[in-house]
PDB file of C-alpha atoms in Angstrom:
ATOM      1  CA  UNK O  77     -26.838  25.752  -3.795  1.00  0.00           C
ATOM      2  CA  UNK O  78     -24.865  23.576  -6.190  1.00  0.00           C
ATOM      3  CA  UNK O  79     -25.413  19.860  -5.735  1.00  0.00           C
ATOM      4  CA  UNK O  80     -22.652  17.496  -4.689  1.00  0.00           C
ATOM      5  CA  UNK O  81     -21.907  14.323  -6.617  1.00  0.00           C
ATOM      6  CA  UNK O  82     -19.751  11.803  -4.722  1.00  0.00           C
ATOM      7  CA  UNK O  83     -18.355   8.421  -5.631  1.00  0.00           C
ATOM      8  CA  UNK O  84     -16.197   5.984  -3.667  1.00  0.00           C
ATOM      9  CA  UNK O  85     -14.090   2.890  -4.150  1.00  0.00           C
ATOM     10  CA  UNK O  86     -12.255   0.407  -1.905  1.00  0.00           C
ATOM     11  CA  UNK O  87      -9.506  -2.045  -2.843  1.00  0.00           C
ATOM     12  CA  UNK O  88      -7.573  -4.478  -0.652  1.00  0.00           C
ATOM     13  CA  UNK O  89      -4.865  -6.837  -1.909  1.00  0.00           C
ATOM     14  CA  UNK O  90      -1.208  -7.593  -1.413  1.00  0.00           C
ATOM     15  CA  UNK O  91       0.871  -7.587  -4.568  1.00  0.00           C
ATOM     16  CA  UNK O  92       4.216  -6.300  -5.679  1.00  0.00           C
ATOM     17  CA  UNK O  93       6.227  -3.341  -4.590  1.00  0.00           C
ATOM     18  CA  UNK O  94       6.655  -0.276  -6.747  1.00  0.00           C
ATOM     19  CA  UNK O  95      10.090   1.300  -6.392  1.00  0.00           C
ATOM     20  CA  UNK O  96       9.056   4.558  -8.097  1.00  0.00           C
ATOM     21  CA  UNK O  97      10.024   7.692  -6.185  1.00  0.00           C
ATOM     22  CA  UNK O  98       7.166   9.778  -4.857  1.00  0.00           C
ATOM     23  CA  UNK O  99       6.206  13.169  -6.256  1.00  0.00           C
ATOM     24  CA  UNK O 100       5.548  15.807  -3.606  1.00  0.00           C
ATOM     25  CA  UNK O 101       2.412  17.933  -3.937  1.00  0.00           C
ATOM     26  CA  UNK O 102       2.026  20.777  -1.454  1.00  0.00           C
ATOM     27  CA  UNK O 103      -1.324  21.184   0.261  1.00  0.00           C
ATOM     28  CA  UNK O 104      -3.500  24.096  -0.765  1.00  0.00           C
ATOM     29  CA  UNK O 105      -5.559  25.917   1.901  1.00  0.00           C
ATOM     30  CA  UNK O 106      -8.708  24.141   0.695  1.00  0.00           C
ATOM     31  CA  UNK O 107      -6.972  20.752   0.850  1.00  0.00           C
ATOM     32  CA  UNK O 108      -5.793  21.567   4.346  1.00  0.00           C
ATOM     33  CA  UNK O 109      -9.406  22.320   5.307  1.00  0.00           C
ATOM     34  CA  UNK O 110     -10.559  18.997   3.894  1.00  0.00           C
ATOM     35  CA  UNK O 111      -7.840  17.197   5.846  1.00  0.00           C
ATOM     36  CA  UNK O 112      -8.840  18.988   9.035  1.00  0.00           C
ATOM     37  CA  UNK O 113     -12.501  18.093   8.486  1.00  0.00           C
ATOM     38  CA  UNK O 114     -11.540  14.444   7.997  1.00  0.00           C
ATOM     39  CA  UNK O 115      -9.434  14.244  11.138  1.00  0.00           C
ATOM     40  CA  UNK O 116     -12.002  16.116  13.183  1.00  0.00           C
ATOM     41  CA  UNK O 117     -14.640  13.578  12.127  1.00  0.00           C
ATOM     42  CA  UNK O 118     -12.278  10.723  12.943  1.00  0.00           C
ATOM     43  CA  UNK O 119     -11.515  12.211  16.371  1.00  0.00           C
ATOM     44  CA  UNK O 120     -15.218  12.561  17.126  1.00  0.00           C
ATOM     45  CA  UNK O 121     -15.650   8.898  16.186  1.00  0.00           C
ATOM     46  CA  UNK O 122     -12.725   7.867  18.407  1.00  0.00           C
ATOM     47  CA  UNK O 123     -10.537   6.918  15.440  1.00  0.00           C
ATOM     48  CA  UNK O 124      -6.866   7.816  15.033  1.00  0.00           C
ATOM     49  CA  UNK O 125      -6.082  10.625  12.560  1.00  0.00           C
ATOM     50  CA  UNK O 126      -4.771  10.020   9.055  1.00  0.00           C
ATOM     51  CA  UNK O 127      -1.371  11.442   8.138  1.00  0.00           C
ATOM     52  CA  UNK O 128      -0.659  13.360   4.935  1.00  0.00           C
ATOM     53  CA  UNK O 129       1.121  11.242   2.323  1.00  0.00           C
ATOM     54  CA  UNK O 130       2.826  13.097  -0.522  1.00  0.00           C
ATOM     55  CA  UNK O 131       2.745  10.101  -2.873  1.00  0.00           C
ATOM     56  CA  UNK O 132      -0.986   9.572  -2.361  1.00  0.00           C
ATOM     57  CA  UNK O 133      -1.484  13.308  -2.902  1.00  0.00           C
ATOM     58  CA  UNK O 134       0.431  13.125  -6.185  1.00  0.00           C
ATOM     59  CA  UNK O 135      -1.820  10.297  -7.372  1.00  0.00           C
ATOM     60  CA  UNK O 136      -4.931  12.174  -6.207  1.00  0.00           C
ATOM     61  CA  UNK O 137      -3.874  15.332  -8.029  1.00  0.00           C
ATOM     62  CA  UNK O 138      -3.265  13.499 -11.291  1.00  0.00           C
ATOM     63  CA  UNK O 139      -6.723  11.940 -11.146  1.00  0.00           C
ATOM     64  CA  UNK O 140      -8.443  15.152 -10.041  1.00  0.00           C
ATOM     65  CA  UNK O 141      -6.923  17.007 -12.995  1.00  0.00           C
ATOM     66  CA  UNK O 142      -8.283  14.344 -15.313  1.00  0.00           C
ATOM     67  CA  UNK O 143     -11.753  14.636 -13.753  1.00  0.00           C
ATOM     68  CA  UNK O 144     -11.601  18.402 -14.189  1.00  0.00           C
ATOM     69  CA  UNK O 145     -10.584  18.001 -17.807  1.00  0.00           C
ATOM     70  CA  UNK O 146     -13.380  15.538 -18.563  1.00  0.00           C
ATOM     71  CA  UNK O 147     -15.915  17.462 -16.491  1.00  0.00           C
ATOM     72  CA  UNK O 148     -17.417  14.433 -14.735  1.00  0.00           C
ATOM     73  CA  UNK O 149     -16.336  12.304 -11.790  1.00  0.00           C
ATOM     74  CA  UNK O 150     -15.163   8.722 -12.052  1.00  0.00           C
ATOM     75  CA  UNK O 151     -12.636   6.424 -10.416  1.00  0.00           C
ATOM     76  CA  UNK O 152     -11.139   5.483 -13.775  1.00  0.00           C
ATOM     77  CA  UNK O 153     -11.252   6.711 -17.348  1.00  0.00           C
ATOM     78  CA  UNK O 154     -10.396   4.902 -20.571  1.00  0.00           C
ATOM     79  CA  UNK O 155      -6.639   4.600 -20.880  1.00  0.00           C
ATOM     80  CA  UNK O 156      -6.042   5.437 -17.223  1.00  0.00           C
ATOM     81  CA  UNK O 157      -4.485   3.052 -14.699  1.00  0.00           C
ATOM     82  CA  UNK O 158      -6.660   1.913 -11.810  1.00  0.00           C
ATOM     83  CA  UNK O 159      -6.496   3.429  -8.339  1.00  0.00           C
ATOM     84  CA  UNK O 160      -3.924   1.040  -6.903  1.00  0.00           C
ATOM     85  CA  UNK O 161      -1.560   1.295  -9.841  1.00  0.00           C
ATOM     86  CA  UNK O 162      -1.815   5.104  -9.893  1.00  0.00           C
ATOM     87  CA  UNK O 163      -0.873   5.275  -6.219  1.00  0.00           C
ATOM     88  CA  UNK O 164       1.984   2.783  -6.530  1.00  0.00           C
ATOM     89  CA  UNK O 165       3.385   4.574  -9.582  1.00  0.00           C
ATOM     90  CA  UNK O 166       3.400   7.806  -7.567  1.00  0.00           C
ATOM     91  CA  UNK O 167       5.506   6.040  -4.927  1.00  0.00           C
ATOM     92  CA  UNK O 168       2.964   5.010  -2.296  1.00  0.00           C
ATOM     93  CA  UNK O 169       3.504   1.799  -0.320  1.00  0.00           C
ATOM     94  CA  UNK O 170       0.371   0.240   1.123  1.00  0.00           C
ATOM     95  CA  UNK O 171      -1.608  -2.911   1.833  1.00  0.00           C
ATOM     96  CA  UNK O 172      -5.066  -1.374   1.472  1.00  0.00           C
ATOM     97  CA  UNK O 173      -6.299   1.652  -0.476  1.00  0.00           C
ATOM     98  CA  UNK O 174      -9.667   3.423  -0.687  1.00  0.00           C
ATOM     99  CA  UNK O 175     -10.844   6.406  -2.671  1.00  0.00           C
ATOM    100  CA  UNK O 176     -13.574   9.038  -2.486  1.00  0.00           C
ATOM    101  CA  UNK O 177     -14.227  11.390  -5.393  1.00  0.00           C
ATOM    102  CA  UNK O 178     -16.714  14.223  -5.703  1.00  0.00           C
ATOM    103  CA  UNK O 179     -17.480  17.566  -7.281  1.00  0.00           C
ATOM    104  CA  UNK O 180     -18.870  20.439  -5.246  1.00  0.00           C
ATOM    105  CA  UNK O 181     -18.669  24.150  -4.480  1.00  0.00           C
ATOM    106  CA  UNK O 182     -16.505  24.046  -1.333  1.00  0.00           C
ATOM    107  CA  UNK O 183     -14.428  21.766   0.915  1.00  0.00           C
ATOM    108  CA  UNK O 184     -17.148  22.019   3.577  1.00  0.00           C
ATOM    109  CA  UNK O 185     -19.883  20.747   1.275  1.00  0.00           C
ATOM    110  CA  UNK O 186     -17.690  18.051  -0.226  1.00  0.00           C
ATOM    111  CA  UNK O 187     -16.874  16.752   3.253  1.00  0.00           C
ATOM    112  CA  UNK O 188     -20.517  16.979   4.300  1.00  0.00           C
ATOM    113  CA  UNK O 189     -21.547  15.010   1.223  1.00  0.00           C
ATOM    114  CA  UNK O 190     -19.069  12.267   2.005  1.00  0.00           C
ATOM    115  CA  UNK O 191     -20.176  12.102   5.628  1.00  0.00           C
ATOM    116  CA  UNK O 192     -23.803  11.620   4.583  1.00  0.00           C
ATOM    117  CA  UNK O 193     -23.053   8.898   2.022  1.00  0.00           C
ATOM    118  CA  UNK O 194     -22.576   5.420   3.565  1.00  0.00           C
ATOM    119  CA  UNK O 195     -19.727   4.271   1.325  1.00  0.00           C
ATOM    120  CA  UNK O 196     -17.805   7.534   1.547  1.00  0.00           C
ATOM    121  CA  UNK O 197     -18.457   7.772   5.270  1.00  0.00           C
ATOM    122  CA  UNK O 198     -17.010   4.274   5.754  1.00  0.00           C
ATOM    123  CA  UNK O 199     -13.900   5.115   3.733  1.00  0.00           C
ATOM    124  CA  UNK O 200     -13.289   8.401   5.542  1.00  0.00           C
ATOM    125  CA  UNK O 201     -13.780   6.881   9.004  1.00  0.00           C
ATOM    126  CA  UNK O 202     -12.118   3.539   8.355  1.00  0.00           C
ATOM    127  CA  UNK O 203      -9.876   2.553  11.298  1.00  0.00           C
ATOM    128  CA  UNK O 204      -7.868   0.415   8.860  1.00  0.00           C
ATOM    129  CA  UNK O 205      -6.294   3.407   7.072  1.00  0.00           C
ATOM    130  CA  UNK O 206      -3.630   5.723   8.448  1.00  0.00           C
ATOM    131  CA  UNK O 207      -2.540   7.848   5.463  1.00  0.00           C
ATOM    132  CA  UNK O 208      -4.280  10.261   3.121  1.00  0.00           C
ATOM    133  CA  UNK O 209      -3.633  12.217  -0.040  1.00  0.00           C
ATOM    134  CA  UNK O 210      -6.087  14.914  -1.115  1.00  0.00           C
ATOM    135  CA  UNK O 211      -6.595  16.955  -4.251  1.00  0.00           C
ATOM    136  CA  UNK O 212      -9.021  19.780  -5.027  1.00  0.00           C
ATOM    137  CA  UNK O 213      -8.900  21.103  -8.577  1.00  0.00           C
ATOM    138  CA  UNK O 214     -11.149  24.035  -9.588  1.00  0.00           C
ATOM    139  CA  UNK O 215     -12.841  23.808 -13.000  1.00  0.00           C
ATOM    140  CA  UNK O 216     -16.221  24.526 -14.553  1.00  0.00           C
ATOM    141  CA  UNK O 217     -17.210  26.576 -11.505  1.00  0.00           C
ATOM    142  CA  UNK O 218     -16.789  23.717  -9.002  1.00  0.00           C
ATOM    143  CA  UNK O 219     -14.073  21.837  -7.157  1.00  0.00           C
ATOM    144  CA  UNK O 220     -13.173  18.345  -8.345  1.00  0.00           C
ATOM    145  CA  UNK O 221     -12.146  16.387  -5.257  1.00  0.00           C
ATOM    146  CA  UNK O 222     -10.157  13.186  -4.778  1.00  0.00           C
ATOM    147  CA  UNK O 223      -9.303  11.648  -1.414  1.00  0.00           C
ATOM    148  CA  UNK O 224      -7.049   8.593  -1.433  1.00  0.00           C
ATOM    149  CA  UNK O 225      -6.836   6.770   1.916  1.00  0.00           C
ATOM    150  CA  UNK O 226      -4.367   3.955   2.558  1.00  0.00           C
ATOM    151  CA  UNK O 227      -2.908   1.627   5.118  1.00  0.00           C
ATOM    152  CA  UNK O 228       0.779   2.375   4.806  1.00  0.00           C
ATOM    153  CA  UNK O 229       3.527  -0.215   4.918  1.00  0.00           C
ATOM    154  CA  UNK O 230       7.281   0.215   5.138  1.00  0.00           C
ATOM    155  CA  UNK O 231       9.167   1.069   1.953  1.00  0.00           C
ATOM    156  CA  UNK O 232      11.990  -1.460   2.011  1.00  0.00           C
ATOM    157  CA  UNK O 233      14.744  -2.222  -0.475  1.00  0.00           C
ATOM    158  CA  UNK O 234      15.711  -5.875  -1.019  1.00  0.00           C
ATOM    159  CA  UNK O 235      18.750  -5.264   1.220  1.00  0.00           C
ATOM    160  CA  UNK O 236      16.451  -3.851   3.911  1.00  0.00           C
ATOM    161  CA  UNK O 237      14.246  -6.942   3.683  1.00  0.00           C
ATOM    162  CA  UNK O 238      17.228  -9.273   4.067  1.00  0.00           C
ATOM    163  CA  UNK O 239      18.499  -7.312   7.060  1.00  0.00           C
ATOM    164  CA  UNK O 240      15.097  -7.231   8.759  1.00  0.00           C
ATOM    165  CA  UNK O 241      14.321 -10.914   8.213  1.00  0.00           C
ATOM    166  CA  UNK O 242      17.887 -11.913   9.078  1.00  0.00           C
ATOM    167  CA  UNK O 243      17.657 -10.128  12.418  1.00  0.00           C
ATOM    168  CA  UNK O 244      14.385 -11.895  13.211  1.00  0.00           C
ATOM    169  CA  UNK O 245      15.827 -15.282  12.234  1.00  0.00           C
ATOM    170  CA  UNK O 246      18.928 -14.668  14.361  1.00  0.00           C
ATOM    171  CA  UNK O 247      16.707 -14.124  17.398  1.00  0.00           C
ATOM    172  CA  UNK O 248      15.818 -17.812  17.110  1.00  0.00           C
ATOM    173  CA  UNK O 249      19.465 -18.723  17.681  1.00  0.00           C
ATOM    174  CA  UNK O 250      20.385 -19.143  14.027  1.00  0.00           C
ATOM    175  CA  UNK O 251      23.841 -18.120  12.803  1.00  0.00           C
ATOM    176  CA  UNK O 252      23.471 -16.191   9.556  1.00  0.00           C
ATOM    177  CA  UNK O 253      25.610 -17.351   6.650  1.00  0.00           C
ATOM    178  CA  UNK O 254      26.785 -14.998   3.925  1.00  0.00           C
ATOM    179  CA  UNK O 255      28.305 -15.295   0.475  1.00  0.00           C
ATOM    180  CA  UNK O 256      27.137 -18.368  -1.420  1.00  0.00           C
ATOM    181  CA  UNK O 257      24.407 -19.013   1.131  1.00  0.00           C
ATOM    182  CA  UNK O 258      22.763 -15.638   0.472  1.00  0.00           C
ATOM    183  CA  UNK O 259      23.202 -16.063  -3.294  1.00  0.00           C
ATOM    184  CA  UNK O 260      21.459 -19.421  -3.053  1.00  0.00           C
ATOM    185  CA  UNK O 261      18.598 -17.978  -1.016  1.00  0.00           C
ATOM    186  CA  UNK O 262      18.141 -15.224  -3.598  1.00  0.00           C
ATOM    187  CA  UNK O 263      18.056 -17.759  -6.447  1.00  0.00           C
ATOM    188  CA  UNK O 264      15.535 -19.879  -4.583  1.00  0.00           C
ATOM    189  CA  UNK O 265      13.454 -16.769  -3.863  1.00  0.00           C
ATOM    190  CA  UNK O 266      13.320 -15.957  -7.573  1.00  0.00           C
ATOM    191  CA  UNK O 267      12.122 -19.426  -8.627  1.00  0.00           C
ATOM    192  CA  UNK O 268       8.646 -19.538 -10.109  1.00  0.00           C
ATOM    193  CA  UNK O 269       6.029 -21.318  -8.023  1.00  0.00           C
ATOM    194  CA  UNK O 270       6.108 -25.066  -8.568  1.00  0.00           C
ATOM    195  CA  UNK O 271       9.736 -25.059  -9.736  1.00  0.00           C
ATOM    196  CA  UNK O 272      12.091 -27.377  -7.847  1.00  0.00           C
ATOM    197  CA  UNK O 273      15.198 -26.083  -6.117  1.00  0.00           C
ATOM    198  CA  UNK O 274      17.029 -29.307  -7.001  1.00  0.00           C
ATOM    199  CA  UNK O 275      18.821 -27.734  -9.948  1.00  0.00           C
ATOM    200  CA  UNK O 276      20.273 -24.933  -7.820  1.00  0.00           C
ATOM    201  CA  UNK O 277      22.701 -27.206  -5.994  1.00  0.00           C
ATOM    202  CA  UNK O 278      21.751 -25.844  -2.580  1.00  0.00           C
ATOM    203  CA  UNK O 279      22.780 -27.764   0.539  1.00  0.00           C
ATOM    204  CA  UNK O 280      20.077 -26.427   2.837  1.00  0.00           C
ATOM    205  CA  UNK O 281      17.799 -28.890   4.640  1.00  0.00           C
ATOM    206  CA  UNK O 282      14.790 -26.574   4.898  1.00  0.00           C
ATOM    207  CA  UNK O 283      13.457 -24.172   2.267  1.00  0.00           C
ATOM    208  CA  UNK O 284      10.819 -21.473   2.743  1.00  0.00           C
ATOM    209  CA  UNK O 285       9.777 -18.505   0.599  1.00  0.00           C
ATOM    210  CA  UNK O 286       6.805 -16.214   0.964  1.00  0.00           C
ATOM    211  CA  UNK O 287       5.411 -12.866  -0.121  1.00  0.00           C
ATOM    212  CA  UNK O 288       3.754 -10.384   2.205  1.00  0.00           C
ATOM    213  CA  UNK O 289       3.391  -6.719   3.060  1.00  0.00           C
ATOM    214  CA  UNK O 290       4.799  -7.587   6.509  1.00  0.00           C
ATOM    215  CA  UNK O 291       7.965  -9.655   6.267  1.00  0.00           C
ATOM    216  CA  UNK O 292       8.243  -9.739  10.057  1.00  0.00           C
ATOM    217  CA  UNK O 293       5.252 -12.109  10.094  1.00  0.00           C
ATOM    218  CA  UNK O 294       6.785 -15.518   9.363  1.00  0.00           C
ATOM    219  CA  UNK O 295       4.790 -18.417   7.871  1.00  0.00           C
ATOM    220  CA  UNK O 296       3.832 -21.008  10.525  1.00  0.00           C
ATOM    221  CA  UNK O 297       5.998 -23.653   8.824  1.00  0.00           C
ATOM    222  CA  UNK O 298       9.084 -21.451   9.215  1.00  0.00           C
ATOM    223  CA  UNK O 299       8.274 -20.628  12.833  1.00  0.00           C
ATOM    224  CA  UNK O 300       7.967 -24.350  13.554  1.00  0.00           C
ATOM    225  CA  UNK O 301      11.265 -25.145  11.838  1.00  0.00           C
ATOM    226  CA  UNK O 302      13.103 -22.368  13.678  1.00  0.00           C
ATOM    227  CA  UNK O 303      11.805 -23.659  17.007  1.00  0.00           C
ATOM    228  CA  UNK O 304      12.549 -27.316  16.255  1.00  0.00           C
ATOM    229  CA  UNK O 305      16.216 -27.308  17.282  1.00  0.00           C
ATOM    230  CA  UNK O 306      17.134 -29.187  14.103  1.00  0.00           C
ATOM    231  CA  UNK O 307      18.967 -26.273  12.473  1.00  0.00           C
ATOM    232  CA  UNK O 308      21.829 -23.985  13.473  1.00  0.00           C
ATOM    233  CA  UNK O 309      22.442 -21.777  10.431  1.00  0.00           C
ATOM    234  CA  UNK O 310      20.288 -19.739   8.076  1.00  0.00           C
ATOM    235  CA  UNK O 311      20.605 -17.789   4.837  1.00  0.00           C
ATOM    236  CA  UNK O 312      18.170 -15.034   3.845  1.00  0.00           C
ATOM    237  CA  UNK O 313      17.604 -13.716   0.325  1.00  0.00           C
ATOM    238  CA  UNK O 314      15.079 -11.243  -1.112  1.00  0.00           C
ATOM    239  CA  UNK O 315      13.859 -10.863  -4.683  1.00  0.00           C
ATOM    240  CA  UNK O 316      11.177  -9.138  -6.756  1.00  0.00           C
ATOM    241  CA  UNK O 317       7.569  -9.949  -5.890  1.00  0.00           C
ATOM    242  CA  UNK O 318       5.767 -12.353  -8.191  1.00  0.00           C
ATOM    243  CA  UNK O 319       2.215 -13.072  -9.289  1.00  0.00           C
ATOM    244  CA  UNK O 320      -0.291 -11.961 -11.888  1.00  0.00           C
ATOM    245  CA  UNK O 321      -0.602  -8.587 -10.183  1.00  0.00           C
ATOM    246  CA  UNK O 322       3.104  -8.131  -9.390  1.00  0.00           C
ATOM    247  CA  UNK O 323       4.325  -4.641 -10.096  1.00  0.00           C
ATOM    248  CA  UNK O 324       0.821  -3.294 -10.473  1.00  0.00           C
ATOM    249  CA  UNK O 325      -0.259  -1.873  -7.190  1.00  0.00           C
ATOM    250  CA  UNK O 326       0.148  -2.852  -3.606  1.00  0.00           C
ATOM    251  CA  UNK O 327       3.353  -3.155  -1.637  1.00  0.00           C
ATOM    252  CA  UNK O 328       4.639  -6.643  -0.953  1.00  0.00           C
ATOM    253  CA  UNK O 329       8.013  -8.209  -0.386  1.00  0.00           C
ATOM    254  CA  UNK O 330       9.246 -11.632  -1.422  1.00  0.00           C
ATOM    255  CA  UNK O 331      11.867 -13.375   0.695  1.00  0.00           C
ATOM    256  CA  UNK O 332      13.410 -16.808   1.121  1.00  0.00           C
ATOM    257  CA  UNK O 333      14.987 -18.450   4.171  1.00  0.00           C
ATOM    258  CA  UNK O 334      17.203 -21.530   3.929  1.00  0.00           C
ATOM    259  CA  UNK O 335      18.064 -23.480   7.080  1.00  0.00           C
ATOM    260  CA  UNK O 336      21.132 -25.664   7.510  1.00  0.00           C
TER     261      UNK O 336
END
């Protein structure tokens, strides 16, 4: 019997959103088997199933083809982007991503190898993930396997973010302002950290901007201001995520709220 060689990796961050469209990869029968094995194991452990994600599958296929070409397994080769960036470039939107890789003779033995390896077992049965992309590429008489697991987040455009946050702000009794107010919120959103809003000529009395994978979760300072009764109007503006890792991997949204 041919031996199985697995390897796993876990990453968890929140950085900027990739707007790249996803590439759809159809499941092969062997990939379908591997998915069924995974969800059967999760069901037996009392964990919700993972759903197929075409963007994660596209990223998994690209990496599996590279493993097959090189003839060894690895999470990253020289000149290749890391796991998170590969998935984001393929169009995936997520706040956590994990990866198992292996080479073996069949989906059954690959799955069995992962289940009997602590790190792979933890990735496969993680209750924190809800999406999966799988790839099995035959080469050199074996199957090169990649399983990318992720915690999915909504894929929102800047307009979607403004609409979603605006609706939540309005529930606090704020009247939403448009026009110059929104333009000002967008400019404030785009300011680098530490830069003053004084030069923007904004008339708001409260300023808040933040970056998160879940824009519905307001910072405590904003929640307090909204509940204070001191303000009656609000402007919401979204912009590109910032930071040293912005644009590289995980999905995050940057938004500003001005209160008047």
